[in-house]
Amino acid sequence: MRQLTDERFEAIITKYHSSLISLAYSYMYDSFYAEDIVQDSFIKLYRTCKRFESEEHIKNWLIKVTINGCLNALKRKSKEPLIETELINNFPDSSEDDKEKNEDIYSCICSLKDEYKTIIILYYYDNYNLKEIANILKISESNASSRLVRARIKLKKIILERRKKDER
């Protein structure tokens, strides 16, 4: 693919905006930061002279640029805890029917280390398979599989601990 036409660029934005916002939000816990990072990712895509092999290549590139943007922004931000109920309530993809359940689960996901949080979001929210995740994160497929297993174990432990705390 050569330079993106304006129409093609708008189609890419429409197609990937919400999943990139969700990904950025999972790192930043702030919809404004997430929006800025995703906007920067799209600007970088528009300005790049890189040749993309396929639609999948563009998607993977955008995910990686968004993740890197989040990590760079987090380095610049202070180390204070960022999870606030108000921000979690405004998570872009939470449905109204199961809002409380989604908030609890998402809050648990947000408490994971970045490497586990990323793999959970890519696998469950964005529906990537392990091969695609390995390609995006530039790790082996077996490493991606191991991370997913460890992330599930850690997530389950966090959820069970919260349930015990809530029962008291």
GROMACS .gro file of N, CA and C in nm:
model
  504
    1MET      N    1   0.084  -0.118   0.000
    1MET     CA    2   0.000   0.000   0.000
    1MET      C    3   0.089   0.124   0.000
    2ARG      N    4   0.060   0.218  -0.085
    2ARG     CA    5   0.135   0.343  -0.088
    2ARG      C    6   0.069   0.443   0.006
    3GLN      N    7   0.088   0.570  -0.021
    3GLN     CA    8   0.031   0.674   0.062
    3GLN      C    9  -0.120   0.653   0.080
    4LEU      N   10  -0.167   0.685   0.196
    4LEU     CA   11  -0.310   0.672   0.224
    4LEU      C   12  -0.387   0.788   0.163
    5THR      N   13  -0.496   0.756   0.098
    5THR     CA   14  -0.586   0.862   0.051
    5THR      C   15  -0.666   0.911   0.172
    6ASP      N   16  -0.724   1.027   0.158
    6ASP     CA   17  -0.805   1.082   0.268
    6ASP      C   18  -0.922   0.989   0.300
    7GLU      N   19  -0.983   0.933   0.198
    7GLU     CA   20  -1.096   0.842   0.219
    7GLU      C   21  -1.052   0.717   0.293
    8ARG      N   22  -0.940   0.662   0.251
    8ARG     CA   23  -0.886   0.540   0.315
    8ARG      C   24  -0.848   0.568   0.460
    9PHE      N   25  -0.787   0.684   0.483
    9PHE     CA   26  -0.747   0.723   0.618
    9PHE      C   27  -0.869   0.737   0.708
   10GLU      N   28  -0.975   0.799   0.659
   10GLU     CA   29  -1.099   0.813   0.737
   10GLU      C   30  -1.160   0.677   0.768
   11ALA      N   31  -1.153   0.585   0.673
   11ALA     CA   32  -1.206   0.450   0.695
   11ALA      C   33  -1.127   0.378   0.804
   12ILE      N   34  -0.997   0.397   0.804
   12ILE     CA   35  -0.912   0.335   0.908
   12ILE      C   36  -0.946   0.393   1.044
   13ILE      N   37  -0.962   0.523   1.052
   13ILE     CA   38  -0.999   0.586   1.179
   13ILE      C   39  -1.132   0.531   1.229
   14THR      N   40  -1.230   0.525   1.141
   14THR     CA   41  -1.362   0.473   1.178
   14THR      C   42  -1.353   0.330   1.228
   15LYS      N   43  -1.272   0.250   1.162
   15LYS     CA   44  -1.263   0.108   1.194
   15LYS      C   45  -1.191   0.081   1.327
   16TYR      N   46  -1.085   0.156   1.357
   16TYR     CA   47  -0.999   0.122   1.471
   16TYR      C   48  -1.008   0.218   1.589
   17HIS      N   49  -1.078   0.328   1.575
   17HIS     CA   50  -1.079   0.429   1.680
   17HIS      C   51  -1.124   0.374   1.816
   18SER      N   52  -1.237   0.307   1.820
   18SER     CA   53  -1.291   0.264   1.951
   18SER      C   54  -1.202   0.159   2.017
   19SER      N   55  -1.145   0.066   1.942
   19SER     CA   56  -1.059  -0.034   2.006
   19SER      C   57  -0.928   0.028   2.054
   20LEU      N   58  -0.876   0.127   1.980
   20LEU     CA   59  -0.754   0.195   2.026
   20LEU      C   60  -0.781   0.281   2.149
   21ILE      N   61  -0.898   0.343   2.154
   21ILE     CA   62  -0.936   0.422   2.272
   21ILE      C   63  -0.944   0.330   2.394
   22SER      N   64  -1.006   0.215   2.378
   22SER     CA   65  -1.016   0.119   2.489
   22SER      C   66  -0.878   0.075   2.536
   23LEU      N   67  -0.791   0.048   2.442
   23LEU     CA   68  -0.655   0.006   2.476
   23LEU      C   69  -0.581   0.118   2.549
   24ALA      N   70  -0.586   0.239   2.496
   24ALA     CA   71  -0.517   0.352   2.559
   24ALA      C   72  -0.576   0.382   2.697
   25TYR      N   73  -0.708   0.370   2.708
   25TYR     CA   74  -0.772   0.396   2.837
   25TYR      C   75  -0.727   0.294   2.942
   26SER      N   76  -0.704   0.172   2.899
   26SER     CA   77  -0.661   0.069   2.994
   26SER      C   78  -0.525   0.099   3.054
   27TYR      N   79  -0.447   0.178   2.985
   27TYR     CA   80  -0.317   0.221   3.039
   27TYR      C   81  -0.328   0.350   3.117
   28MET      N   82  -0.405   0.444   3.065
   28MET     CA   83  -0.404   0.580   3.119
   28MET      C   84  -0.512   0.606   3.223
   29TYR      N   85  -0.622   0.532   3.220
   29TYR     CA   86  -0.737   0.551   3.309
   29TYR      C   87  -0.792   0.694   3.300
   30ASP      N   88  -0.776   0.754   3.187
   30ASP     CA   89  -0.820   0.890   3.167
   30ASP      C   90  -0.859   0.904   3.021
   31SER      N   91  -0.985   0.936   2.997
   31SER     CA   92  -1.034   0.940   2.859
   31SER      C   93  -0.967   1.051   2.778
   32PHE      N   94  -0.928   1.161   2.842
   32PHE     CA   95  -0.862   1.269   2.769
   32PHE      C   96  -0.723   1.228   2.721
   33TYR      N   97  -0.644   1.166   2.812
   33TYR     CA   98  -0.513   1.115   2.772
   33TYR      C   99  -0.528   1.010   2.663
   34ALA      N  100  -0.622   0.920   2.681
   34ALA     CA  101  -0.643   0.814   2.582
   34ALA      C  102  -0.675   0.873   2.445
   35GLU      N  103  -0.762   0.971   2.443
   35GLU     CA  104  -0.800   1.036   2.317
   35GLU      C  105  -0.679   1.103   2.251
   36ASP      N  106  -0.597   1.172   2.331
   36ASP     CA  107  -0.476   1.238   2.278
   36ASP      C  108  -0.378   1.137   2.219
   37ILE      N  109  -0.358   1.028   2.290
   37ILE     CA  110  -0.262   0.928   2.245
   37ILE      C  111  -0.310   0.863   2.115
   38VAL      N  112  -0.437   0.831   2.109
   38VAL     CA  113  -0.492   0.770   1.987
   38VAL      C  114  -0.485   0.870   1.871
   39GLN      N  115  -0.516   0.994   1.898
   39GLN     CA  116  -0.507   1.097   1.793
   39GLN      C  117  -0.363   1.106   1.743
   40ASP      N  118  -0.266   1.106   1.834
   40ASP     CA  119  -0.125   1.108   1.794
   40ASP      C  120  -0.089   0.986   1.709
   41SER      N  121  -0.145   0.871   1.745
   41SER     CA  122  -0.118   0.749   1.668
   41SER      C  123  -0.170   0.762   1.525
   42PHE      N  124  -0.288   0.818   1.510
   42PHE     CA  125  -0.343   0.837   1.375
   42PHE      C  126  -0.263   0.942   1.297
   43ILE      N  127  -0.218   1.045   1.365
   43ILE     CA  128  -0.134   1.146   1.298
   43ILE      C  129  -0.004   1.082   1.249
   44LYS      N  130   0.056   0.999   1.333
   44LYS     CA  131   0.179   0.929   1.293
   44LYS      C  132   0.152   0.838   1.172
   45LEU      N  133   0.037   0.774   1.172
   45LEU     CA  134   0.002   0.690   1.057
   45LEU      C  135  -0.009   0.775   0.931
   46TYR      N  136  -0.075   0.888   0.941
   46TYR     CA  137  -0.095   0.975   0.825
   46TYR      C  138   0.038   1.028   0.771
   47ARG      N  139   0.129   1.058   0.863
   47ARG     CA  140   0.258   1.117   0.823
   47ARG      C  141   0.362   1.015   0.780
   48THR      N  142   0.341   0.890   0.814
   48THR     CA  143   0.444   0.791   0.786
   48THR      C  144   0.457   0.764   0.637
   49CYS      N  145   0.578   0.737   0.598
   49CYS     CA  146   0.606   0.699   0.459
   49CYS      C  147   0.621   0.548   0.450
   50LYS      N  148   0.597   0.482   0.560
   50LYS     CA  149   0.612   0.337   0.568
   50LYS      C  150   0.512   0.269   0.475
   51ARG      N  151   0.556   0.164   0.412
   51ARG     CA  152   0.467   0.083   0.328
   51ARG      C  153   0.408  -0.028   0.413
   52PHE      N  154   0.280  -0.040   0.410
   52PHE     CA  155   0.211  -0.143   0.485
   52PHE      C  156   0.175  -0.257   0.390
   53GLU      N  157   0.201  -0.378   0.437
   53GLU     CA  158   0.177  -0.495   0.354
   53GLU      C  159   0.028  -0.526   0.339
   54SER      N  160  -0.048  -0.494   0.443
   54SER     CA  161  -0.189  -0.531   0.443
   54SER      C  162  -0.265  -0.448   0.546
   55GLU      N  163  -0.395  -0.468   0.548
   55GLU     CA  164  -0.481  -0.404   0.648
   55GLU      C  165  -0.439  -0.449   0.789
   56GLU      N  166  -0.406  -0.576   0.801
   56GLU     CA  167  -0.363  -0.631   0.930
   56GLU      C  168  -0.234  -0.563   0.978
   57HIS      N  169  -0.145  -0.535   0.887
   57HIS     CA  170  -0.020  -0.468   0.920
   57HIS      C  171  -0.047  -0.326   0.974
   58ILE      N  172  -0.140  -0.256   0.912
   58ILE     CA  173  -0.178  -0.122   0.960
   58ILE      C  174  -0.235  -0.132   1.102
   59LYS      N  175  -0.325  -0.228   1.124
   59LYS     CA  176  -0.388  -0.245   1.255
   59LYS      C  177  -0.282  -0.275   1.362
   60ASN      N  178  -0.192  -0.367   1.333
   60ASN     CA  179  -0.087  -0.403   1.429
   60ASN      C  180   0.005  -0.284   1.457
   61TRP      N  181   0.037  -0.209   1.353
   61TRP     CA  182   0.122  -0.092   1.368
   61TRP      C  183   0.054   0.010   1.458
   62LEU      N  184  -0.074   0.035   1.436
   62LEU     CA  185  -0.148   0.131   1.519
   62LEU      C  186  -0.152   0.087   1.665
   63ILE      N  187  -0.173  -0.041   1.689
   63ILE     CA  188  -0.177  -0.092   1.827
   63ILE      C  189  -0.042  -0.070   1.894
   64LYS      N  190   0.066  -0.104   1.825
   64LYS     CA  191   0.199  -0.089   1.883
   64LYS      C  192   0.231   0.057   1.910
   65VAL      N  193   0.198   0.146   1.816
   65VAL     CA  194   0.223   0.290   1.835
   65VAL      C  195   0.141   0.343   1.953
   66THR      N  196   0.018   0.297   1.966
   66THR     CA  197  -0.068   0.340   2.077
   66THR      C  198  -0.011   0.292   2.210
   67ILE      N  199   0.029   0.166   2.217
   67ILE     CA  200   0.089   0.113   2.341
   67ILE      C  201   0.214   0.192   2.376
   68ASN      N  202   0.301   0.216   2.279
   68ASN     CA  203   0.423   0.292   2.305
   68ASN      C  204   0.390   0.435   2.349
   69GLY      N  205   0.289   0.495   2.289
   69GLY     CA  206   0.247   0.629   2.331
   69GLY      C  207   0.202   0.630   2.476
   70CYS      N  208   0.128   0.528   2.514
   70CYS     CA  209   0.082   0.517   2.654
   70CYS      C  210   0.199   0.500   2.749
   71LEU      N  211   0.290   0.411   2.714
   71LEU     CA  212   0.406   0.387   2.801
   71LEU      C  213   0.492   0.512   2.815
   72ASN      N  214   0.510   0.584   2.707
   72ASN     CA  215   0.586   0.710   2.714
   72ASN      C  216   0.515   0.813   2.800
   73ALA      N  217   0.383   0.823   2.786
   73ALA     CA  218   0.306   0.919   2.866
   73ALA      C  219   0.312   0.881   3.014
   74LEU      N  220   0.306   0.752   3.042
   74LEU     CA  221   0.313   0.708   3.182
   74LEU      C  222   0.449   0.738   3.244
   75LYS      N  223   0.553   0.731   3.165
   75LYS     CA  224   0.687   0.766   3.216
   75LYS      C  225   0.692   0.912   3.257
   76ARG      N  226   0.621   0.995   3.181
   76ARG     CA  227   0.621   1.139   3.210
   76ARG      C  228   0.532   1.174   3.328
   77LYS      N  229   0.427   1.094   3.348
   77LYS     CA  230   0.333   1.122   3.457
   77LYS      C  231   0.392   1.078   3.590
   78SER      N  232   0.340   1.132   3.696
   78SER     CA  233   0.384   1.091   3.829
   78SER      C  234   0.339   0.948   3.857
   79LYS      N  235   0.391   0.889   3.959
   79LYS     CA  236   0.362   0.750   3.993
   79LYS      C  237   0.239   0.734   4.082
   80GLU      N  238   0.160   0.838   4.098
   80GLU     CA  239   0.042   0.829   4.184
   80GLU      C  240  -0.061   0.732   4.125
   81PRO      N  241  -0.140   0.664   4.209
   81PRO     CA  242  -0.242   0.573   4.158
   81PRO      C  243  -0.345   0.648   4.076
   82LEU      N  244  -0.386   0.589   3.965
   82LEU     CA  245  -0.474   0.659   3.873
   82LEU      C  246  -0.617   0.607   3.871
   83ILE      N  247  -0.645   0.493   3.933
   83ILE     CA  248  -0.779   0.436   3.923
   83ILE      C  249  -0.875   0.517   4.009
   84GLU      N  250  -0.978   0.567   3.946
   84GLU     CA  251  -1.084   0.638   4.016
   84GLU      C  252  -1.216   0.583   3.965
   85THR      N  253  -1.310   0.566   4.053
   85THR     CA  254  -1.440   0.511   4.014
   85THR      C  255  -1.504   0.593   3.904
   86GLU      N  256  -1.494   0.725   3.913
   86GLU     CA  257  -1.554   0.812   3.813
   86GLU      C  258  -1.497   0.783   3.674
   87LEU      N  259  -1.368   0.759   3.664
   87LEU     CA  260  -1.306   0.732   3.535
   87LEU      C  261  -1.347   0.595   3.483
   88ILE      N  262  -1.353   0.497   3.571
   88ILE     CA  263  -1.393   0.362   3.529
   88ILE      C  264  -1.537   0.363   3.481
   89ASN      N  265  -1.623   0.443   3.545
   89ASN     CA  266  -1.763   0.453   3.500
   89ASN      C  267  -1.773   0.505   3.357
   90ASN      N  268  -1.674   0.581   3.317
   90ASN     CA  269  -1.676   0.640   3.183
   90ASN      C  270  -1.597   0.558   3.082
   91PHE      N  271  -1.561   0.435   3.116
   91PHE     CA  272  -1.489   0.352   3.021
   91PHE      C  273  -1.571   0.336   2.895
   92PRO      N  274  -1.511   0.361   2.778
   92PRO     CA  275  -1.588   0.371   2.654
   92PRO      C  276  -1.675   0.251   2.618
   93ASP      N  277  -1.632   0.129   2.645
   93ASP     CA  278  -1.705   0.014   2.594
   93ASP      C  279  -1.794  -0.056   2.697
   94SER      N  280  -1.817   0.005   2.811
   94SER     CA  281  -1.900  -0.062   2.911
   94SER      C  282  -2.047  -0.050   2.872
   95SER      N  283  -2.120  -0.162   2.881
   95SER     CA  284  -2.262  -0.160   2.846
   95SER      C  285  -2.344  -0.121   2.968
   96GLU      N  286  -2.457  -0.065   2.945
   96GLU     CA  287  -2.542  -0.017   3.054
   96GLU      C  288  -2.600  -0.132   3.137
   97ASP      N  289  -2.633  -0.245   3.072
   97ASP     CA  290  -2.696  -0.356   3.141
   97ASP      C  291  -2.607  -0.415   3.250
   98ASP      N  292  -2.484  -0.435   3.219
   98ASP     CA  293  -2.391  -0.500   3.312
   98ASP      C  294  -2.285  -0.402   3.360
   99LYS      N  295  -2.321  -0.276   3.371
   99LYS     CA  296  -2.223  -0.172   3.401
   99LYS      C  297  -2.144  -0.200   3.530
  100GLU      N  298  -2.214  -0.241   3.635
  100GLU     CA  299  -2.145  -0.265   3.761
  100GLU      C  300  -2.049  -0.383   3.750
  101LYS      N  301  -2.095  -0.489   3.687
  101LYS     CA  302  -2.009  -0.607   3.667
  101LYS      C  303  -1.889  -0.571   3.580
  102ASN      N  304  -1.913  -0.498   3.471
  102ASN     CA  305  -1.804  -0.456   3.382
  102ASN      C  306  -1.704  -0.367   3.454
  103GLU      N  307  -1.754  -0.277   3.539
  103GLU     CA  308  -1.666  -0.189   3.616
  103GLU      C  309  -1.575  -0.271   3.707
  104ASP      N  310  -1.632  -0.369   3.774
  104ASP     CA  311  -1.553  -0.452   3.864
  104ASP      C  312  -1.446  -0.530   3.788
  105ILE      N  313  -1.486  -0.592   3.680
  105ILE     CA  314  -1.391  -0.671   3.601
  105ILE      C  315  -1.284  -0.580   3.542
  106TYR      N  316  -1.327  -0.469   3.486
  106TYR     CA  317  -1.230  -0.379   3.425
  106TYR      C  318  -1.135  -0.322   3.529
  107SER      N  319  -1.186  -0.292   3.646
  107SER     CA  320  -1.102  -0.243   3.754
  107SER      C  321  -0.996  -0.347   3.790
  108CYS      N  322  -1.036  -0.473   3.793
  108CYS     CA  323  -0.942  -0.581   3.821
  108CYS      C  324  -0.837  -0.591   3.710
  109ILE      N  325  -0.880  -0.580   3.585
  109ILE     CA  326  -0.785  -0.585   3.472
  109ILE      C  327  -0.686  -0.470   3.483
  110CYS      N  328  -0.735  -0.354   3.518
  110CYS     CA  329  -0.649  -0.235   3.528
  110CYS      C  330  -0.544  -0.249   3.638
  111SER      N  331  -0.570  -0.333   3.735
  111SER     CA  332  -0.473  -0.349   3.844
  111SER      C  333  -0.360  -0.445   3.809
  112LEU      N  334  -0.370  -0.512   3.694
  112LEU     CA  335  -0.263  -0.601   3.650
  112LEU      C  336  -0.144  -0.522   3.599
  113LYS      N  337  -0.027  -0.587   3.595
  113LYS     CA  338   0.091  -0.527   3.533
  113LYS      C  339   0.060  -0.504   3.385
  114ASP      N  340   0.129  -0.409   3.325
  114ASP     CA  341   0.104  -0.373   3.185
  114ASP      C  342   0.112  -0.493   3.091
  115GLU      N  343   0.210  -0.580   3.108
  115GLU     CA  344   0.225  -0.693   3.016
  115GLU      C  345   0.105  -0.787   3.023
  116TYR      N  346   0.045  -0.803   3.140
  116TYR     CA  347  -0.072  -0.889   3.154
  116TYR      C  348  -0.199  -0.817   3.110
  117LYS      N  349  -0.208  -0.690   3.145
  117LYS     CA  350  -0.324  -0.610   3.107
  117LYS      C  351  -0.336  -0.606   2.954
  118THR      N  352  -0.224  -0.582   2.888
  118THR     CA  353  -0.225  -0.573   2.742
  118THR      C  354  -0.273  -0.701   2.678
  119ILE      N  355  -0.223  -0.813   2.724
  119ILE     CA  356  -0.259  -0.940   2.660
  119ILE      C  357  -0.405  -0.975   2.686
  120ILE      N  358  -0.456  -0.944   2.804
  120ILE     CA  359  -0.599  -0.968   2.834
  120ILE      C  360  -0.686  -0.882   2.742
  121ILE      N  361  -0.652  -0.755   2.728
  121ILE     CA  362  -0.733  -0.665   2.645
  121ILE      C  363  -0.728  -0.706   2.498
  122LEU      N  364  -0.610  -0.737   2.449
  122LEU     CA  365  -0.598  -0.778   2.309
  122LEU      C  366  -0.673  -0.908   2.283
  123TYR      N  367  -0.668  -1.001   2.377
  123TYR     CA  368  -0.730  -1.132   2.356
  123TYR      C  369  -0.882  -1.126   2.375
  124TYR      N  370  -0.927  -1.068   2.484
  124TYR     CA  371  -1.070  -1.073   2.516
  124TYR      C  372  -1.151  -0.955   2.462
  125TYR      N  373  -1.095  -0.836   2.462
  125TYR     CA  374  -1.170  -0.719   2.418
  125TYR      C  375  -1.158  -0.697   2.268
  126ASP      N  376  -1.035  -0.718   2.215
  126ASP     CA  377  -1.013  -0.692   2.073
  126ASP      C  378  -1.015  -0.820   1.988
  127ASN      N  379  -1.032  -0.935   2.052
  127ASN     CA  380  -1.049  -1.064   1.984
  127ASN      C  381  -0.934  -1.105   1.893
  128TYR      N  382  -0.811  -1.076   1.935
  128TYR     CA  383  -0.695  -1.125   1.862
  128TYR      C  384  -0.663  -1.267   1.907
  129ASN      N  385  -0.609  -1.348   1.817
  129ASN     CA  386  -0.563  -1.479   1.859
  129ASN      C  387  -0.417  -1.467   1.905
  130LEU      N  388  -0.364  -1.574   1.961
  130LEU     CA  389  -0.229  -1.568   2.019
  130LEU      C  390  -0.121  -1.538   1.915
  131LYS      N  391  -0.138  -1.590   1.796
  131LYS     CA  392  -0.040  -1.562   1.691
  131LYS      C  393  -0.037  -1.413   1.657
  132GLU      N  394  -0.154  -1.352   1.646
  132GLU     CA  395  -0.162  -1.208   1.618
  132GLU      C  396  -0.105  -1.126   1.733
  133ILE      N  397  -0.135  -1.166   1.856
  133ILE     CA  398  -0.082  -1.095   1.973
  133ILE      C  399   0.070  -1.104   1.976
  134ALA      N  400   0.123  -1.221   1.950
  134ALA     CA  401   0.268  -1.239   1.948
  134ALA      C  402   0.332  -1.148   1.843
  135ASN      N  403   0.268  -1.137   1.729
  135ASN     CA  404   0.318  -1.050   1.623
  135ASN      C  405   0.313  -0.903   1.665
  136ILE      N  406   0.204  -0.860   1.725
  136ILE     CA  407   0.188  -0.721   1.769
  136ILE      C  408   0.292  -0.686   1.875
  137LEU      N  409   0.309  -0.774   1.973
  137LEU     CA  410   0.399  -0.746   2.085
  137LEU      C  411   0.544  -0.785   2.057
  138LYS      N  412   0.565  -0.846   1.940
  138LYS     CA  413   0.698  -0.891   1.899
  138LYS      C  414   0.759  -0.988   2.001
  139ILE      N  415   0.679  -1.088   2.037
  139ILE     CA  416   0.723  -1.196   2.124
  139ILE      C  417   0.685  -1.327   2.057
  140SER      N  418   0.737  -1.438   2.108
  140SER     CA  419   0.703  -1.567   2.049
  140SER      C  420   0.559  -1.603   2.086
  141GLU      N  421   0.501  -1.692   2.006
  141GLU     CA  422   0.364  -1.736   2.032
  141GLU      C  423   0.355  -1.810   2.165
  142SER      N  424   0.458  -1.888   2.198
  142SER     CA  425   0.457  -1.960   2.325
  142SER      C  426   0.467  -1.862   2.443
  143ASN      N  427   0.543  -1.755   2.425
  143ASN     CA  428   0.552  -1.652   2.529
  143ASN      C  429   0.417  -1.583   2.546
  144ALA      N  430   0.350  -1.555   2.435
  144ALA     CA  431   0.216  -1.494   2.442
  144ALA      C  432   0.120  -1.587   2.515
  145SER      N  433   0.127  -1.716   2.484
  145SER     CA  434   0.041  -1.813   2.550
  145SER      C  435   0.069  -1.819   2.700
  146SER      N  436   0.195  -1.821   2.737
  146SER     CA  437   0.233  -1.824   2.879
  146SER      C  438   0.185  -1.699   2.952
  147ARG      N  439   0.202  -1.585   2.887
  147ARG     CA  440   0.156  -1.460   2.948
  147ARG      C  441   0.006  -1.459   2.970
  148LEU      N  442  -0.067  -1.511   2.872
  148LEU     CA  443  -0.212  -1.515   2.884
  148LEU      C  444  -0.253  -1.605   3.000
  149VAL      N  445  -0.188  -1.720   3.014
  149VAL     CA  446  -0.219  -1.811   3.125
  149VAL      C  447  -0.188  -1.742   3.257
  150ARG      N  448  -0.071  -1.680   3.269
  150ARG     CA  449  -0.035  -1.610   3.394
  150ARG      C  450  -0.131  -1.494   3.421
  151ALA      N  451  -0.168  -1.423   3.316
  151ALA     CA  452  -0.261  -1.310   3.333
  151ALA      C  453  -0.396  -1.358   3.383
  152ARG      N  454  -0.445  -1.469   3.329
  152ARG     CA  455  -0.574  -1.525   3.375
  152ARG      C  456  -0.566  -1.565   3.522
  153ILE      N  457  -0.456  -1.629   3.560
  153ILE     CA  458  -0.439  -1.672   3.700
  153ILE      C  459  -0.438  -1.551   3.793
  154LYS      N  460  -0.361  -1.449   3.755
  154LYS     CA  461  -0.353  -1.329   3.838
  154LYS      C  462  -0.488  -1.256   3.844
  155LEU      N  463  -0.556  -1.250   3.730
  155LEU     CA  464  -0.687  -1.185   3.726
  155LEU      C  465  -0.788  -1.260   3.812
  156LYS      N  466  -0.788  -1.391   3.803
  156LYS     CA  467  -0.879  -1.473   3.884
  156LYS      C  468  -0.853  -1.449   4.032
  157LYS      N  469  -0.727  -1.444   4.071
  157LYS     CA  470  -0.691  -1.421   4.211
  157LYS      C  471  -0.741  -1.284   4.259
  158ILE      N  472  -0.724  -1.182   4.177
  158ILE     CA  473  -0.769  -1.047   4.212
  158ILE      C  474  -0.921  -1.044   4.227
  159ILE      N  475  -0.991  -1.108   4.133
  159ILE     CA  476  -1.138  -1.110   4.137
  159ILE      C  477  -1.187  -1.182   4.263
  160LEU      N  478  -1.126  -1.296   4.294
  160LEU     CA  479  -1.166  -1.372   4.414
  160LEU      C  480  -1.139  -1.293   4.541
  161GLU      N  481  -1.026  -1.224   4.547
  161GLU     CA  482  -0.994  -1.142   4.664
  161GLU      C  483  -1.096  -1.030   4.682
  162ARG      N  484  -1.136  -0.969   4.573
  162ARG     CA  485  -1.235  -0.860   4.581
  162ARG      C  486  -1.371  -0.913   4.625
  163ARG      N  487  -1.407  -1.032   4.577
  163ARG     CA  488  -1.536  -1.090   4.617
  163ARG      C  489  -1.536  -1.119   4.767
  164LYS      N  490  -1.425  -1.175   4.818
  164LYS     CA  491  -1.415  -1.201   4.960
  164LYS      C  492  -1.427  -1.071   5.040
  165LYS      N  493  -1.360  -0.969   4.992
  165LYS     CA  494  -1.365  -0.840   5.060
  165LYS      C  495  -1.507  -0.784   5.059
  166ASP      N  496  -1.578  -0.800   4.948
  166ASP     CA  497  -1.715  -0.749   4.937
  166ASP      C  498  -1.814  -0.825   5.026
  167GLU      N  499  -1.786  -0.952   5.051
  167GLU     CA  500  -1.875  -1.035   5.134
  167GLU      C  501  -1.867  -0.996   5.280
  168ARG      N  502  -1.760  -0.932   5.318
  168ARG     CA  503  -1.743  -0.895   5.460
  168ARG      C  504  -1.825  -0.780   5.498
   0.00000   0.00000   0.00000
